Amino acid sequence: MRTMSIDLQFHLRVRRRLRFAIALLATASAGALAQGTATIGAPAAAESRPADFAACLARLRPDALAKGVSGEAFDQHTAALAPDMAVLGFLDAQPEFVTPIWDYLAALVDDERVADGRAMLAQWAEVLAKVQAEYDVDPATVVAVWGVESDFGRRFGKRPLLESLSTLSCYGRRQSFFRGEFFTTLKILQEGHVAADKLNGSWAGAFGHTQFMPSTFMRLAVDFDGDGRRDLVDSVPDALASTANFLKRAGWRSALPWGFEVKLPAGFDASAVGRRSKQPASVWASRGVKRADGSPLVQPREANAGRGDAALGADTPSAILLPAGPQGPAFLVTRNFDALYSYNAAESYALAIAHLSDRLGGGGPFAAAWPTDDPGLSRAERRELQTLLVKLGHDIGEIEGAIGARTREALKAELAKLGIESDGRAGKKALLALRSAVR
Ligand code: CA
């Protein structure tokens, strides 16, 4: 991470911002993120093609050709292109409030996603075994990334990449970064990996089952089904293998666990914690850190998640993570957690994948409770909350478990009627209050 290029750092920030915007909308999907655009900016009319946009494309053409895009491909794919000014709203969006990690995890790792993930493990068992043989990343981890990134292919994002990335190449901050992604998108089309009408994704250009940015696609996507195309939209084998390839290149080691929940001794000095503060596991053991069930940190063999012989050694560099401070669950994490982190540059995101992978392997919820008396809601509970709001007469749009601005406003108004002050956060207390109001 220390040696990464400026553009990669920005790429990660974009991904983090994207993820944050998604968390802001209290959903795990880029598709639902697109749904939120209506409140941020009016979409450009299809026929509108400002003169400055046409002039910008003309200026970009020689640069694209210098990067290996053919003149024919450039002209073909930009002839009818119109800017989508709504994406600029996302580039500069400031979050309204910070989503607590327990809300984030409650929606990303709920019973529904665990059940769906287990079904996918069974359905794609043969491909996942081949992927493991080739890249040395276990099926549960690969499927967990898939579930968190695109809900197993249900949510890709709906914005045409060419529109979003050409707009971001001509307007707003960081045009040089997005130009690179725009040119790479043209090369993906030129090489025939994905058809133009299927190349839709997030506002920033992440697309397909794996939600790779175009540059990440170029570096790391692989053709695993052998049809000659690296297709992250229509080929699940390509997508699963590309995810495993990403993790392998990010430093994943199958001999290690990602980590596990731990119990800190009373009076533990929390000043030396954090993902980057790695120490041999024996050092943490000597400071009294134990596994959540009270057993020693270092054991000959891990018992969880079907990861074969993965085991923490006494000398394994590991760090202590306290995602909600010293009062919440604590985790010991290895370099494999860093590999998950590099997928999206957010620790909450990495923890969601890590935890989902454990749950897919039969693991249970965390032993320690989050430091709140108002836990987060699963997607099923979010849909129930939205259904109750509709019964109470609110128009909140489509009920799909994504908590957007309209749901929050309706919730705030309804709770005010019940004498409950709220910022519109959809938590357990709000759900219980609505249930009793409708009864
Ligand atoms: Ca393929």
Coordinates of C-alpha atoms and ligand atoms in Angstrom, one line a residue:
M1 CA 0.0 0.0 0.0
R2 CA 2.8 2.4 0.8
T3 CA 4.2 2.3 -2.7
M4 CA 0.9 2.6 -4.6
S5 CA 0.6 5.2 -7.3
I6 CA -1.3 8.4 -6.8
D7 CA -4.0 7.2 -9.1
L8 CA -4.4 3.9 -7.3
Q9 CA -4.7 5.8 -4.1
F10 CA -7.4 8.0 -5.7
H11 CA -9.0 4.9 -7.1
L12 CA -9.2 3.5 -3.6
R13 CA -10.6 6.8 -2.2
V14 CA -13.2 6.8 -4.9
R15 CA -14.2 3.3 -4.0
R16 CA -14.2 4.2 -0.3
R17 CA -16.3 7.3 -1.1
L18 CA -18.6 5.1 -3.2
R19 CA -18.9 2.6 -0.4
F20 CA -19.5 5.4 2.1
A21 CA -22.2 6.9 -0.1
I22 CA -23.8 3.4 -0.2
A23 CA -23.5 3.1 3.5
L24 CA -25.1 6.6 3.7
L25 CA -28.1 5.2 1.9
A26 CA -28.0 2.3 4.2
T27 CA -27.7 -0.3 1.5
A28 CA -25.0 -2.6 0.2
S29 CA -25.6 -2.1 -3.5
A30 CA -24.4 0.2 -6.2
G31 CA -27.8 -0.3 -7.9
A32 CA -29.5 1.3 -5.0
L33 CA -26.9 4.0 -5.0
A34 CA -28.0 4.9 -8.5
Q35 CA -31.6 5.1 -7.1
G36 CA -30.4 7.9 -4.8
T37 CA -29.3 10.2 -7.7
A38 CA -32.8 11.6 -8.2
T39 CA -32.3 13.6 -5.0
I40 CA -28.9 14.8 -5.8
G41 CA -29.0 16.1 -9.4
A42 CA -31.3 16.1 -12.4
P43 CA -30.2 13.7 -15.1
A44 CA -29.1 15.3 -18.3
A45 CA -31.6 15.0 -21.2
A46 CA -30.5 12.4 -23.7
E47 CA -30.4 14.8 -26.6
S48 CA -28.4 17.4 -24.7
R49 CA -24.8 17.5 -25.8
P50 CA -23.2 20.8 -24.8
A51 CA -20.7 22.3 -27.2
D52 CA -18.0 22.2 -24.5
F53 CA -18.5 18.4 -24.1
A54 CA -18.1 17.8 -27.8
A55 CA -15.0 20.0 -27.8
C56 CA -13.7 18.0 -24.7
L57 CA -14.2 14.7 -26.5
A58 CA -12.3 16.1 -29.6
R59 CA -9.4 17.1 -27.3
L60 CA -9.4 13.6 -25.6
R61 CA -9.3 11.7 -28.9
P62 CA -5.5 12.0 -29.6
D63 CA -4.8 11.1 -25.9
A64 CA -7.0 8.0 -26.2
L65 CA -5.3 6.9 -29.4
A66 CA -1.9 7.4 -27.7
K67 CA -3.2 4.9 -25.0
G68 CA -4.0 2.3 -27.6
V69 CA -7.6 3.0 -28.3
S70 CA -8.3 2.8 -32.0
G71 CA -9.8 5.8 -33.8
E72 CA -12.6 3.6 -35.0
A73 CA -13.5 2.4 -31.5
F74 CA -13.3 6.0 -30.1
D75 CA -15.6 7.4 -32.8
Q76 CA -18.0 4.5 -32.6
H77 CA -18.5 4.7 -28.9
T78 CA -18.5 8.5 -28.5
A79 CA -20.5 9.5 -31.5
A80 CA -23.8 9.5 -29.6
L81 CA -22.4 10.1 -26.1
A82 CA -24.1 12.7 -23.9
P83 CA -22.8 13.8 -20.5
D84 CA -24.6 12.7 -17.3
M85 CA -24.1 15.7 -15.0
A86 CA -25.7 13.8 -12.1
V87 CA -22.5 11.9 -11.4
L88 CA -20.7 15.2 -10.5
G89 CA -23.0 15.4 -7.5
F90 CA -21.5 12.1 -6.2
L91 CA -18.0 13.3 -6.8
D92 CA -18.5 16.2 -4.3
A93 CA -21.2 14.7 -2.1
Q94 CA -20.6 15.1 1.6
P95 CA -22.1 12.5 3.9
E96 CA -25.1 13.7 5.9
F97 CA -24.1 11.5 8.8
V98 CA -21.8 8.6 9.6
T99 CA -23.3 5.2 9.5
P100 CA -22.5 3.2 12.7
I101 CA -20.6 0.0 11.9
W102 CA -23.4 -2.1 13.5
D103 CA -25.9 -0.7 10.9
Y104 CA -23.4 -1.4 8.1
L105 CA -22.8 -5.0 9.2
A106 CA -26.4 -5.7 10.0
A107 CA -27.4 -5.2 6.4
L108 CA -24.3 -6.7 4.7
V109 CA -24.1 -9.8 6.8
D110 CA -27.7 -10.8 7.4
D111 CA -29.4 -14.2 7.4
E112 CA -30.6 -13.7 3.8
R113 CA -27.0 -13.1 2.5
V114 CA -25.7 -16.1 4.5
A115 CA -28.4 -18.3 3.0
D116 CA -27.9 -16.9 -0.5
G117 CA -24.1 -17.3 -0.1
R118 CA -24.5 -21.0 0.9
A119 CA -26.7 -21.6 -2.1
M120 CA -24.0 -20.0 -4.3
L121 CA -21.3 -22.2 -2.7
A122 CA -23.3 -25.2 -3.6
Q123 CA -24.2 -24.1 -7.1
W124 CA -20.7 -23.0 -8.1
A125 CA -18.8 -25.7 -6.1
E126 CA -17.0 -27.1 -9.1
V127 CA -15.8 -23.7 -10.4
L128 CA -14.8 -22.6 -6.9
A129 CA -12.7 -25.7 -6.4
K130 CA -10.9 -25.0 -9.6
V131 CA -10.5 -21.3 -8.6
Q132 CA -9.0 -22.5 -5.3
A133 CA -6.6 -24.8 -7.1
E134 CA -5.4 -22.0 -9.4
Y135 CA -5.3 -19.0 -7.0
D136 CA -5.2 -20.6 -3.5
V137 CA -8.1 -18.6 -2.2
D138 CA -10.9 -20.6 -0.4
P139 CA -14.5 -20.6 -1.8
A140 CA -16.1 -19.0 1.3
T141 CA -13.9 -15.9 0.9
V142 CA -14.4 -15.5 -2.8
V143 CA -18.2 -15.9 -2.4
A144 CA -18.3 -13.5 0.5
V145 CA -16.6 -10.8 -1.7
W146 CA -19.2 -11.5 -4.4
G147 CA -22.1 -11.2 -1.9
V148 CA -20.9 -7.9 -0.5
E149 CA -19.9 -6.4 -3.9
S150 CA -22.9 -7.1 -6.0
D151 CA -25.3 -9.2 -3.9
F152 CA -24.2 -12.3 -5.9
G153 CA -24.8 -10.5 -9.2
R154 CA -28.1 -8.9 -8.4
R155 CA -26.8 -5.4 -8.3
F156 CA -24.4 -4.1 -10.8
G157 CA -25.3 -0.4 -10.8
K158 CA -27.3 1.0 -13.7
R159 CA -25.2 3.9 -15.0
P160 CA -23.7 3.5 -18.5
L161 CA -19.9 3.6 -17.9
L162 CA -19.1 5.5 -21.0
E163 CA -21.6 8.3 -20.0
S164 CA -20.3 8.5 -16.4
L165 CA -16.6 8.3 -17.2
S166 CA -16.7 10.7 -20.1
T167 CA -18.5 13.2 -18.0
L168 CA -16.0 12.8 -15.2
S169 CA -13.2 13.2 -17.8
C170 CA -14.5 16.6 -18.9
Y171 CA -15.9 18.2 -15.7
G172 CA -15.2 18.3 -12.0
R173 CA -12.2 17.3 -9.9
R174 CA -9.8 14.6 -10.8
Q175 CA -10.4 14.6 -14.6
S176 CA -7.0 13.0 -15.3
F177 CA -7.8 10.0 -13.1
F178 CA -11.2 9.5 -14.8
R179 CA -9.7 10.0 -18.3
G180 CA -7.5 6.9 -17.6
E181 CA -10.6 5.0 -16.6
F182 CA -12.5 6.3 -19.7
F183 CA -9.8 5.3 -22.1
T184 CA -9.5 1.9 -20.4
T185 CA -13.3 1.4 -20.8
L186 CA -12.9 2.1 -24.5
K187 CA -10.2 -0.6 -24.7
I188 CA -12.4 -3.1 -22.9
L189 CA -15.0 -2.5 -25.6
Q190 CA -12.5 -2.6 -28.4
E191 CA -11.1 -5.9 -27.2
G192 CA -14.7 -7.3 -27.0
H193 CA -14.7 -8.4 -23.4
V194 CA -18.1 -6.9 -22.5
A195 CA -20.7 -5.5 -24.9
A196 CA -21.3 -1.7 -24.7
D197 CA -24.9 -2.0 -23.6
K198 CA -24.0 -4.2 -20.7
L199 CA -21.2 -2.0 -19.4
N200 CA -23.2 -0.3 -16.6
G201 CA -22.1 0.3 -13.1
S202 CA -21.7 2.7 -10.3
W203 CA -21.3 6.5 -10.8
A204 CA -17.5 6.1 -10.5
G205 CA -17.3 3.3 -13.0
A206 CA -17.2 0.1 -10.9
F207 CA -19.0 -2.7 -12.8
G208 CA -20.0 -6.3 -13.0
H209 CA -20.1 -9.1 -10.4
T210 CA -16.8 -8.0 -8.8
Q211 CA -17.4 -4.2 -9.1
F212 CA -14.0 -3.6 -10.5
M213 CA -13.0 -0.2 -11.9
P214 CA -11.9 -0.5 -15.6
S215 CA -8.2 -0.1 -14.7
T216 CA -8.5 -2.9 -12.1
F217 CA -10.2 -5.0 -14.7
M218 CA -7.3 -4.5 -17.1
R219 CA -4.8 -5.5 -14.4
L220 CA -6.5 -8.3 -12.7
A221 CA -9.6 -9.7 -14.5
V222 CA -9.1 -13.2 -16.0
D223 CA -10.8 -15.4 -18.5
F224 CA -11.6 -18.5 -16.5
D225 CA -14.3 -20.1 -18.7
G226 CA -11.9 -20.1 -21.7
D227 CA -14.1 -18.3 -24.2
G228 CA -11.4 -15.8 -24.9
R229 CA -13.2 -12.9 -23.2
R230 CA -12.7 -11.5 -19.7
D231 CA -16.4 -11.0 -18.9
L232 CA -17.2 -9.8 -15.4
V233 CA -20.9 -9.1 -16.4
D234 CA -22.1 -12.4 -17.9
S235 CA -19.6 -15.0 -16.7
V236 CA -19.7 -16.1 -13.1
P237 CA -16.5 -18.2 -13.5
D238 CA -14.6 -15.2 -14.9
A239 CA -15.9 -13.1 -12.0
L240 CA -15.0 -15.6 -9.2
A241 CA -11.6 -16.3 -10.6
S242 CA -10.9 -12.5 -11.1
T243 CA -11.8 -11.9 -7.4
A244 CA -9.5 -14.7 -6.3
N245 CA -6.7 -13.3 -8.6
F246 CA -7.2 -9.8 -7.0
L247 CA -6.9 -11.3 -3.5
K248 CA -3.9 -13.4 -4.4
R249 CA -2.1 -10.4 -5.9
A250 CA -3.1 -8.3 -2.8
G251 CA -1.1 -10.8 -0.6
W252 CA -3.7 -13.5 0.4
R253 CA -2.1 -16.5 2.0
S254 CA -4.2 -19.7 2.3
A255 CA -2.0 -20.8 5.2
L256 CA -3.4 -18.0 7.4
P257 CA -6.8 -17.1 8.7
W258 CA -8.0 -13.5 8.1
G259 CA -8.2 -13.3 11.9
F260 CA -10.9 -13.9 14.4
E261 CA -12.7 -12.3 17.3
V262 CA -10.7 -12.0 20.5
K263 CA -11.2 -11.1 24.2
L264 CA -8.9 -8.4 25.7
P265 CA -7.8 -8.6 29.3
A266 CA -9.0 -6.0 31.8
G267 CA -6.7 -2.9 31.6
F268 CA -5.5 -3.7 28.1
D269 CA -3.5 -0.9 26.7
A270 CA -5.5 0.1 23.6
S271 CA -3.0 2.7 22.4
A272 CA -1.1 0.2 20.3
V273 CA -4.0 -1.1 18.3
G274 CA -4.9 -0.6 14.7
R275 CA -4.5 -2.6 11.5
R276 CA -1.1 -1.3 10.7
S277 CA 0.4 -2.0 14.2
K278 CA 1.4 -5.6 13.6
Q279 CA 3.2 -7.7 16.2
P280 CA 4.0 -11.4 16.4
A281 CA 0.9 -13.2 17.7
S282 CA 2.9 -14.3 20.7
V283 CA 3.3 -10.7 21.8
W284 CA -0.5 -10.2 21.9
A285 CA -0.8 -13.6 23.7
S286 CA 1.8 -12.5 26.3
R287 CA -0.4 -9.3 26.9
G288 CA -3.3 -11.5 27.8
V289 CA -5.3 -11.5 24.5
K290 CA -7.3 -14.7 24.1
R291 CA -9.8 -16.0 21.5
A292 CA -13.4 -14.9 22.1
D293 CA -14.1 -18.3 23.7
G294 CA -11.2 -17.9 26.1
S295 CA -8.9 -20.4 24.4
P296 CA -5.2 -19.5 23.5
L297 CA -4.6 -17.3 20.4
V298 CA -2.1 -19.7 18.9
Q299 CA -3.4 -23.1 18.2
P300 CA -2.2 -25.9 15.9
R301 CA -5.2 -25.7 13.6
E302 CA -8.1 -23.4 12.9
A303 CA -11.5 -24.9 13.4
N304 CA -13.5 -22.5 11.4
A305 CA -14.9 -22.0 7.9
G306 CA -13.5 -24.9 6.1
R307 CA -10.1 -23.3 5.5
G308 CA -8.1 -26.4 5.7
D309 CA -4.9 -26.1 7.6
A310 CA -5.0 -22.3 7.9
A311 CA -3.4 -21.5 11.3
L312 CA -2.1 -18.6 13.2
G313 CA 1.6 -19.1 14.2
A314 CA 3.3 -17.6 17.2
D315 CA 5.4 -15.4 14.9
T316 CA 2.5 -14.5 12.5
P317 CA 2.4 -10.6 12.2
S318 CA -1.0 -9.6 13.5
A319 CA -2.9 -6.6 14.7
I320 CA -5.7 -5.8 17.1
L321 CA -8.7 -4.1 15.6
L322 CA -11.4 -2.3 17.7
P323 CA -13.9 -1.1 15.1
A324 CA -16.2 0.5 17.7
G325 CA -13.7 1.3 20.3
P326 CA -12.7 -0.6 23.5
Q327 CA -16.3 -1.3 24.5
G328 CA -17.2 -3.3 21.3
P329 CA -16.0 -6.5 19.7
A330 CA -12.2 -6.9 19.3
F331 CA -10.5 -8.7 16.5
L332 CA -7.0 -10.1 15.8
V333 CA -6.2 -9.6 12.0
T334 CA -3.5 -10.9 9.7
R335 CA -2.2 -9.8 6.3
N336 CA -5.2 -11.6 4.8
F337 CA -7.4 -8.9 6.4
D338 CA -5.2 -6.4 4.6
A339 CA -5.9 -8.2 1.3
L340 CA -9.6 -7.8 1.9
Y341 CA -9.1 -4.2 2.9
S342 CA -7.3 -3.4 -0.4
Y343 CA -10.5 -4.4 -2.3
N344 CA -12.2 -1.3 -1.1
A345 CA -9.9 0.6 1.4
A346 CA -12.3 0.4 4.3
E347 CA -12.0 -1.7 7.5
S348 CA -15.7 -2.0 8.0
Y349 CA -15.9 -3.4 4.5
A350 CA -13.1 -5.9 5.1
L351 CA -14.7 -7.0 8.3
A352 CA -18.1 -7.5 6.5
I353 CA -16.4 -9.8 4.0
A354 CA -14.4 -11.6 6.7
H355 CA -17.4 -12.1 8.9
L356 CA -19.6 -13.2 6.0
S357 CA -17.0 -15.8 5.0
D358 CA -17.0 -17.2 8.5
R359 CA -20.8 -17.3 8.6
L360 CA -20.8 -19.2 5.2
G361 CA -18.5 -21.7 6.8
G362 CA -20.9 -22.3 9.7
G363 CA -19.6 -19.7 12.2
G364 CA -22.0 -17.7 14.4
P365 CA -22.4 -14.0 15.2
F366 CA -19.8 -12.1 17.1
A367 CA -19.5 -13.0 20.8
A368 CA -19.3 -9.5 22.1
A369 CA -22.2 -7.0 21.5
W370 CA -21.7 -3.7 19.8
P371 CA -21.8 -0.8 22.2
T372 CA -25.3 0.3 21.5
D373 CA -28.8 -0.3 22.9
D374 CA -30.3 0.2 19.5
P375 CA -28.9 -2.4 17.1
G376 CA -29.0 -2.2 13.3
L377 CA -31.5 -3.9 11.0
S378 CA -31.2 -6.7 8.5
R379 CA -32.5 -6.1 5.0
A380 CA -35.6 -8.0 5.8
E381 CA -36.2 -5.8 8.8
R382 CA -35.6 -2.7 6.7
R383 CA -38.2 -3.8 4.2
E384 CA -40.6 -4.4 7.1
L385 CA -39.9 -0.9 8.4
Q386 CA -40.6 0.5 5.0
T387 CA -43.8 -1.5 4.6
L388 CA -45.0 -0.2 8.0
L389 CA -44.3 3.4 6.8
V390 CA -46.3 2.8 3.7
K391 CA -49.2 1.5 5.8
L392 CA -49.0 4.7 7.8
G393 CA -49.6 6.6 4.6
H394 CA -46.0 7.6 3.6
D395 CA -44.9 7.5 0.0
I396 CA -41.3 6.3 0.2
G397 CA -40.9 4.8 -3.3
E398 CA -39.9 1.2 -3.9
I399 CA -39.6 -1.0 -0.9
E400 CA -36.3 -2.8 -1.3
G401 CA -34.5 -2.4 2.0
A402 CA -32.4 0.5 1.0
I403 CA -32.9 3.4 3.4
G404 CA -32.8 6.6 1.4
A405 CA -33.7 10.2 2.2
R406 CA -37.5 9.6 1.7
T407 CA -37.5 6.7 4.2
R408 CA -35.5 8.7 6.7
E409 CA -37.8 11.7 6.4
A410 CA -41.0 9.6 6.8
L411 CA -39.5 7.7 9.7
K412 CA -38.5 11.0 11.4
A413 CA -42.0 12.4 11.0
E414 CA -43.7 9.2 12.2
L415 CA -41.5 8.9 15.3
A416 CA -42.1 12.6 16.1
K417 CA -45.9 11.7 16.2
L418 CA -45.0 9.1 18.8
G419 CA -43.0 11.6 20.8
I420 CA -39.7 10.0 19.8
E421 CA -36.9 12.3 18.7
S422 CA -34.9 10.8 15.8
D423 CA -32.6 11.8 13.0
G424 CA -34.3 9.2 10.8
R425 CA -31.9 6.4 11.5
A426 CA -33.6 3.0 10.9
G427 CA -32.6 1.0 13.9
K428 CA -34.3 -1.7 16.1
K429 CA -36.0 0.9 18.4
A430 CA -37.6 2.7 15.4
L431 CA -38.9 -0.7 14.0
L432 CA -40.4 -1.7 17.4
A433 CA -42.1 1.8 17.7
L434 CA -43.6 1.5 14.2
R435 CA -44.8 -2.1 14.9
S436 CA -46.7 -0.9 17.9
A437 CA -48.1 2.2 16.1
V438 CA -49.5 0.0 13.3
R439 CA -50.9 -2.7 15.6
Ligands
CA1 CA -14.5 -15.7 -20.3

